[in-house]
Coordinates of C-alpha atoms in Angstrom, one line a residue:
X1 CA 6.0 0.4 -18.3
X2 CA 8.6 -0.2 -19.8
X3 CA 9.3 -3.2 -22.2
X4 CA 11.5 -5.4 -24.2
X5 CA 9.5 -6.5 -27.6
X6 CA 10.2 -8.1 -31.2
X7 CA 9.6 -5.2 -33.8
X8 CA 8.9 -7.3 -36.5
X9 CA 6.0 -8.8 -34.7
X10 CA 4.9 -5.3 -34.4
X11 CA 5.0 -3.9 -38.2
X12 CA 1.2 -3.3 -38.2
X13 CA 1.3 -0.7 -35.7
X14 CA 2.1 2.4 -37.1
X15 CA -0.3 5.4 -35.2
X16 CA -2.4 5.2 -31.9
X17 CA -5.5 4.2 -33.4
X18 CA -3.4 0.5 -34.3
X19 CA -1.4 0.2 -31.4
X20 CA -4.5 0.8 -29.3
X21 CA -5.6 -2.4 -30.8
X22 CA -3.1 -4.1 -30.3
X23 CA -1.4 -3.1 -26.8
X24 CA -4.5 -0.6 -25.1
X25 CA -5.3 -2.9 -22.2
X26 CA -4.0 -5.6 -19.5
X27 CA -5.1 -8.7 -21.3
X28 CA -3.5 -7.5 -25.0
X29 CA -0.2 -6.8 -23.4
X30 CA -0.6 -10.2 -21.8
X31 CA -1.6 -11.9 -24.7
X32 CA 1.6 -11.3 -26.3
X33 CA 3.9 -11.9 -23.0
X34 CA 2.2 -15.2 -23.5
X35 CA 3.4 -15.2 -27.3
X36 CA 7.4 -14.5 -26.4
X37 CA 7.0 -11.5 -28.6
X38 CA 7.0 -8.8 -25.3
X39 CA 8.4 -8.5 -22.0
X40 CA 7.5 -6.3 -19.0
X41 CA 9.7 -4.4 -17.3
X42 CA 7.0 -3.1 -15.3
X43 CA 7.1 -2.6 -11.4
X44 CA 4.1 -0.8 -11.5
X45 CA 5.1 3.3 -11.6
X46 CA 5.8 6.1 -13.3
X47 CA 9.5 7.1 -13.4
X48 CA 12.3 7.9 -15.5
X49 CA 14.3 4.2 -15.9
X50 CA 18.0 3.5 -16.8
X51 CA 18.0 0.0 -18.4
X52 CA 21.1 -2.6 -20.1
X53 CA 20.4 -5.2 -22.1
X54 CA 22.9 -7.9 -21.8
X55 CA 22.6 -11.1 -24.1
X56 CA 24.8 -14.5 -24.1
X57 CA 25.1 -17.3 -26.2
X58 CA 24.4 -20.9 -24.8
X59 CA 28.3 -21.5 -24.0
X60 CA 28.8 -17.4 -22.4
X61 CA 25.5 -16.7 -21.1
X62 CA 24.9 -13.2 -20.3
X63 CA 25.3 -12.8 -16.4
X64 CA 25.1 -10.1 -13.5
X65 CA 29.0 -8.6 -13.1
X66 CA 29.8 -8.6 -9.6
X67 CA 28.9 -4.7 -9.1
X68 CA 25.2 -5.2 -10.5
X69 CA 24.9 -8.8 -8.4
X70 CA 26.0 -6.7 -5.1
X71 CA 23.1 -4.3 -5.4
X72 CA 20.4 -6.7 -6.9
X73 CA 17.0 -5.8 -5.3
X74 CA 15.3 -8.8 -6.8
X75 CA 15.1 -10.9 -10.4
X76 CA 11.8 -11.8 -12.5
X77 CA 11.2 -15.4 -13.7
X78 CA 12.2 -16.1 -16.8
X79 CA 9.8 -14.9 -19.4
X80 CA 10.1 -16.3 -23.0
X81 CA 11.5 -14.4 -26.0
X82 CA 10.6 -16.0 -29.2
X83 CA 13.6 -13.7 -31.3
X84 CA 14.4 -12.7 -34.5
X85 CA 17.9 -12.0 -33.7
X86 CA 16.4 -8.3 -32.6
X87 CA 14.8 -6.8 -29.9
X88 CA 13.9 -3.5 -28.6
X89 CA 13.2 -1.5 -25.1
X90 CA 11.2 1.5 -24.1
X91 CA 7.8 3.0 -23.5
X92 CA 5.3 0.2 -24.2
X93 CA 3.3 4.0 -25.9
X94 CA 6.8 3.5 -28.5
X95 CA 6.2 0.0 -28.8
X96 CA 6.4 -0.4 -33.3
X97 CA 8.2 -2.5 -35.6
X98 CA 10.1 1.1 -35.9
X99 CA 13.3 2.2 -33.8
X100 CA 12.4 5.6 -32.6
X101 CA 14.0 8.3 -30.2
X102 CA 14.9 6.8 -27.0
X103 CA 14.4 3.0 -27.9
X104 CA 16.9 1.1 -27.2
X105 CA 18.2 -1.5 -30.4
X106 CA 19.7 -4.8 -28.6
X107 CA 21.1 -7.3 -30.9
X108 CA 20.0 -11.1 -29.2
X109 CA 20.4 -15.0 -29.9
X110 CA 17.9 -16.1 -32.5
X111 CA 15.4 -18.4 -31.7
X112 CA 13.5 -19.3 -27.7
X113 CA 15.4 -17.0 -25.0
X114 CA 14.5 -16.6 -21.3
X115 CA 14.7 -13.0 -20.5
X116 CA 15.5 -12.4 -16.6
X117 CA 14.8 -8.8 -15.6
X118 CA 17.0 -7.5 -12.3
X119 CA 15.7 -4.9 -10.2
X120 CA 19.1 -2.7 -9.5
X121 CA 19.5 -0.3 -6.7
X122 CA 21.7 1.9 -7.4
X123 CA 21.2 4.5 -5.3
X124 CA 22.9 2.3 -2.4
X125 CA 26.0 2.1 -4.3
X126 CA 28.2 5.2 -2.8
X127 CA 29.6 7.7 -5.1
X128 CA 26.0 6.7 -8.2
X129 CA 24.6 10.0 -7.3
X130 CA 25.3 14.0 -7.6
X131 CA 24.3 16.3 -5.0
X132 CA 20.6 16.7 -6.5
X133 CA 20.4 12.6 -6.2
X134 CA 20.6 12.4 -10.1
X135 CA 22.8 9.8 -11.0
X136 CA 26.1 10.3 -12.1
X137 CA 27.8 8.7 -15.6
X138 CA 29.0 5.9 -14.9
X139 CA 26.0 4.5 -12.2
X140 CA 24.3 1.7 -12.1
X141 CA 21.1 1.6 -14.4
X142 CA 17.6 0.2 -12.6
X143 CA 17.3 -2.7 -14.5
X144 CA 19.7 -4.9 -15.6
X145 CA 17.7 -7.6 -19.0
X146 CA 19.7 -10.7 -19.6
X147 CA 18.5 -12.8 -22.9
X148 CA 19.9 -16.0 -23.1
X149 CA 19.0 -18.4 -25.0
X150 CA 16.5 -20.6 -23.5
X151 CA 17.5 -24.3 -22.0
X152 CA 16.8 -27.8 -23.4
X153 CA 13.5 -28.7 -22.2
X154 CA 12.9 -24.9 -20.4
X155 CA 8.8 -24.6 -20.7
X156 CA 7.9 -23.3 -17.9
X157 CA 8.4 -19.3 -18.5
X158 CA 6.6 -16.3 -16.3
X159 CA 3.5 -14.7 -18.1
X160 CA 2.4 -11.4 -15.8
X161 CA 2.2 -8.3 -16.4
X162 CA 3.8 -7.2 -13.1
X163 CA 7.0 -8.2 -13.8
X164 CA 8.0 -8.7 -10.1
X165 CA 6.2 -11.1 -7.5
X166 CA 4.8 -8.8 -4.9
X167 CA 7.0 -8.7 -1.8
X168 CA 5.0 -11.1 1.0
X169 CA 2.9 -13.1 -1.3

């Protein structure tokens, strides 16, 4: 599972034992989601995924490009993310207060943010793959994550470990 998290909230995670205390079980992950310090990018399977995080402001919110929107499969309901100005994105096993190899760091608006995760069917775009079916340079990512300040009065946020609703319920 990939996740977006607040590194300051996980400064005490310094080794496997402290990670296990915070994130081993779904109930642990759910607690962090509900606290607004972790957002799952979870499709229920393993893999190597491309992720693009885009953040906006109240005046200029982050949005999908036309190209991304044309290949979007599904979007999550907004997740709460209480930001201190930056977010990290990587595998859940890498959650800590530090930026390690393979972890993306992104500046984000401070305060209460709404995070919407978009699953992109990048393979559907013509010319996106080489002859081994690997993404070519410039191919769309698997996930586009939009982080925007929460709207005034927005009080309902998704709080599920699975990022997207299952098809047909």
